[in-house]
Amino acid sequence: MEYIEAPRYPAALKRPFTDLPALGDDRAAFILHRTPLSYIILNRYPYNPGHLLAVPYREVTDLDELTPAGRADLMETMTFAKRLLKAALKPDGFNLGFNLGSAAGGSIPHLHGHIVPRWNGDNNFMPVLGQTRLLPQSLEATWERLAAVVAKLKKTKRVKRK
């Protein structure tokens, strides 16, 4: 109930995807990984457990507004997020994509890519009948689990480059 009744974002955050990275507390913001041009954050209203968002720091609403370097960085960030979820949660598949514009479901006017882990049989009657999703783990616990794997993946990546 605490999660359901909580405000969508703290009142001080007028532009959450711009304001959250500036808070300086990645754990409180649920930010898992940063690159020079983008970051990975847990979706506060996930479709499935582990639903991540890859977000450019630059506030744009469409892929065309990013520089070529920004688009490349965002795709690398989404690829890293997929590797992270695969290592940490071992899903059977993924949905990756963008909701561009309000008609497509874009509820926050700041470009962000969705990385949604999927498991065989992960649909149940709750979303069909009650437009409700069941999440077996809190966002805090999910962040802790994924953050531990981020550290391992970063270490492995540095070793591979040598």
Tab-separated table of C-alpha atoms in Angstrom, residues 32-138:
chain	number	residue	atom	x	y	z
A	32	LEU	CA	21.911	1.437	-11.562
A	33	HIS	CA	24.484	2.531	-14.127
A	34	ARG	CA	25.728	5.749	-15.722
A	35	THR	CA	27.602	6.494	-18.919
A	36	PRO	CA	28.734	9.949	-20.055
A	37	LEU	CA	25.501	10.443	-22.049
A	38	SER	CA	22.844	8.205	-20.474
A	39	TYR	CA	21.879	6.114	-17.478
A	40	ILE	CA	19.892	3.023	-16.467
A	41	ILE	CA	17.120	3.358	-13.907
A	42	LEU	CA	14.521	0.969	-12.505
A	43	ASN	CA	11.046	1.742	-13.789
A	44	ARG	CA	9.005	2.885	-10.766
A	45	TYR	CA	5.873	1.446	-12.407
A	46	PRO	CA	7.233	-1.746	-13.970
A	47	TYR	CA	5.526	-4.027	-16.433
A	48	ASN	CA	7.534	-6.949	-15.000
A	49	PRO	CA	10.090	-7.328	-12.203
A	50	GLY	CA	13.396	-5.839	-13.319
A	51	HIS	CA	11.825	-3.475	-15.896
A	52	LEU	CA	14.589	-0.978	-16.644
A	53	LEU	CA	14.727	2.316	-18.502
A	54	ALA	CA	17.694	3.646	-20.472
A	55	VAL	CA	17.540	7.435	-20.407
A	56	PRO	CA	19.724	10.072	-22.068
A	57	TYR	CA	20.719	12.938	-19.787
A	58	ARG	CA	19.836	15.338	-22.587
A	59	GLU	CA	16.145	16.143	-22.454
A	60	VAL	CA	14.755	15.215	-25.871
A	61	THR	CA	11.509	13.587	-26.948
A	62	ASP	CA	12.619	11.649	-30.037
A	63	LEU	CA	15.584	9.619	-31.261
A	64	ASP	CA	16.094	12.109	-34.107
A	65	GLU	CA	16.947	14.802	-31.561
A	66	LEU	CA	19.945	12.899	-30.213
A	67	THR	CA	23.369	13.266	-31.777
A	68	PRO	CA	24.800	10.159	-33.468
A	69	ALA	CA	27.022	9.730	-30.392
A	70	GLY	CA	23.973	10.052	-28.126
A	71	ARG	CA	22.047	7.411	-30.076
A	72	ALA	CA	25.041	5.058	-30.029
A	73	ASP	CA	25.508	5.556	-26.295
A	74	LEU	CA	21.815	4.963	-25.616
A	75	MET	CA	21.882	1.705	-27.597
A	76	GLU	CA	25.021	0.566	-25.737
A	77	THR	CA	23.278	1.454	-22.471
A	78	MET	CA	20.244	-0.627	-23.451
A	79	THR	CA	22.548	-3.507	-24.425
A	80	PHE	CA	24.279	-3.281	-21.040
A	81	ALA	CA	20.857	-3.283	-19.322
A	82	LYS	CA	19.898	-6.449	-21.208
A	83	ARG	CA	23.178	-8.124	-20.186
A	84	LEU	CA	22.567	-7.047	-16.595
A	85	LEU	CA	19.071	-8.523	-16.499
A	86	LYS	CA	20.213	-11.704	-18.201
A	87	ALA	CA	22.970	-12.204	-15.609
A	88	ALA	CA	20.887	-11.204	-12.582
A	89	LEU	CA	17.396	-12.522	-13.321
A	90	LYS	CA	17.872	-15.093	-16.096
A	91	PRO	CA	14.738	-14.226	-18.095
A	92	ASP	CA	13.590	-16.302	-21.069
A	93	GLY	CA	13.343	-13.229	-23.319
A	94	PHE	CA	13.058	-9.457	-23.497
A	95	ASN	CA	10.893	-6.651	-24.830
A	96	LEU	CA	12.949	-3.595	-25.792
A	97	GLY	CA	11.490	-0.424	-27.216
A	98	PHE	CA	10.422	3.198	-27.086
A	99	ASN	CA	7.022	4.875	-26.631
A	100	LEU	CA	7.331	7.980	-28.804
A	101	GLY	CA	4.535	10.464	-28.172
A	102	SER	CA	1.523	10.397	-25.887
A	103	ALA	CA	-0.551	8.354	-28.375
A	104	ALA	CA	2.081	5.611	-28.109
A	105	GLY	CA	2.011	5.611	-24.304
A	106	GLY	CA	4.807	8.110	-23.692
A	107	SER	CA	3.730	9.500	-20.310
A	108	ILE	CA	6.886	11.540	-19.592
A	109	PRO	CA	8.114	13.900	-22.332
A	110	HIS	CA	11.729	12.726	-22.151
A	111	LEU	CA	13.012	9.990	-24.448
A	112	HIS	CA	13.646	6.672	-22.698
A	113	GLY	CA	14.044	3.081	-23.831
A	114	HIS	CA	12.327	0.195	-22.050
A	115	ILE	CA	14.163	-3.043	-21.285
A	116	VAL	CA	11.598	-5.532	-19.983
A	117	PRO	CA	12.625	-9.048	-18.942
A	118	ARG	CA	10.115	-11.746	-19.859
A	119	TRP	CA	9.654	-15.284	-18.614
A	120	ASN	CA	7.726	-18.130	-20.169
A	121	GLY	CA	4.287	-18.041	-18.564
A	122	ASP	CA	4.778	-14.618	-16.925
A	123	ASN	CA	1.247	-13.583	-17.845
A	124	ASN	CA	-1.523	-14.384	-15.409
A	125	PHE	CA	-5.161	-13.409	-15.001
A	126	MET	CA	-4.483	-10.225	-12.969
A	127	PRO	CA	-3.449	-8.001	-15.918
A	128	VAL	CA	-6.258	-9.382	-18.058
A	129	LEU	CA	-9.074	-8.949	-15.526
A	130	GLY	CA	-7.961	-6.185	-13.229
A	131	GLN	CA	-5.284	-4.249	-15.111
A	132	THR	CA	-3.052	-5.127	-12.161
A	133	ARG	CA	0.466	-6.535	-12.091
A	134	LEU	CA	1.940	-8.640	-9.316
A	135	LEU	CA	5.585	-7.996	-8.481
A	136	PRO	CA	7.277	-10.586	-6.279
A	137	GLN	CA	10.010	-8.218	-5.081
A	138	SER	CA	10.156	-4.590	-3.937
